[in-house]
Phi, psi and omega in degrees: 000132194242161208241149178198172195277167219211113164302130122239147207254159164270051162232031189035027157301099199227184173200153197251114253252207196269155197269113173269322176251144152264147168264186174283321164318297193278359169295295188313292183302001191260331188286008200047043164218008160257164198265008155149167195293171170259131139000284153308127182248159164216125178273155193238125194332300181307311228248000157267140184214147167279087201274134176287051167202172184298179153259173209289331182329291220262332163311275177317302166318310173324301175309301170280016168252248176038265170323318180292313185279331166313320196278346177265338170279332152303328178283315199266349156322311183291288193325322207274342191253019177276310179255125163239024198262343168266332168279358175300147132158243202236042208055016175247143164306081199239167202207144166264153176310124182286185150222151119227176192280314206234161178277176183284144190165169194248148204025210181224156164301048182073040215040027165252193156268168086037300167286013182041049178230040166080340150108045185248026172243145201256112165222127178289148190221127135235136176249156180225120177282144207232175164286297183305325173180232194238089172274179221227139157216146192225152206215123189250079165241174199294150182225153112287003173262162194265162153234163192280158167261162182264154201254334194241111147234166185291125171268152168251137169283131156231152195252000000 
């Protein structure tokens, strides 16, 4: 095991420096009568120091959750001021209650919905804002009469 010096970072990360010891492996091998270097690192007490900032890895990550949540509080912005009649009230999200023809989903099913009765179903949409964000709750029941679909719905957010 041949020993070298050792970075650690405060994101407990670390990277490892210039080679300080040779072991007897890599002795061997440098003279040409070992089957190849040694592998194994051991960091050396003197020669590790703890640096107070991130490593770069993690630098970057910041940066980009960082970047995400700007673009994502620009989005619930564009929302507050499209609907702002669902961002209103008392600072909680609360949205009024919908109707649609067909339930929220990406297409349709061989024309049908999704509960598979042909789209003679009536569905409620209420969102409740929670601690972690906004959940969806939805309430299906069966009709025979047809309705119309809404062209506009409320969207929900969750952060």
């Amino acid at each position: 095991m041949c020993t070298y010096a050792r970075t650690i970072f405060e994101c407990k990360h670390d990277a490892w420096g210039r080679r300080l010891k040779l072991c007897s492996l890599a002795e061997d091998y440098g003279a040409g009568s070992g089957p190849g270097d040694c592998a194994a690192r051991k960091p050396h007490g003197l020669h590790s120091r703890r640096v107070p900032r991130q490593c770069d890895k993690c630098r970057e990550l910041d940066r980009k959750r960082s970047l995400l949540r700007a673009k994502l509080d620009e989005c619930r912005e564009m929302l507050r001021r499209r609907w702002p009649a669902y961002w209103a009230g008392d600072g909680l999200r609360r949205g009024p209650e919908t109707t649609a023809a067909e339930p929220l989903g990406r297409g349709s099913l061989g024309g049908r919905n999704r509960d598979g009765n042909g789209g003679g179903a009536k569905v409620k949409v209420r969102a409740e804002q929670e601690d972690e964000g906004i959940s969806l709750e939805t309430t299906t029941t069966s009709t025979t009469t047809t309705t119309t679909t809404s062209t506009e719905m409320m969207p929900v957010v969750t952060s």
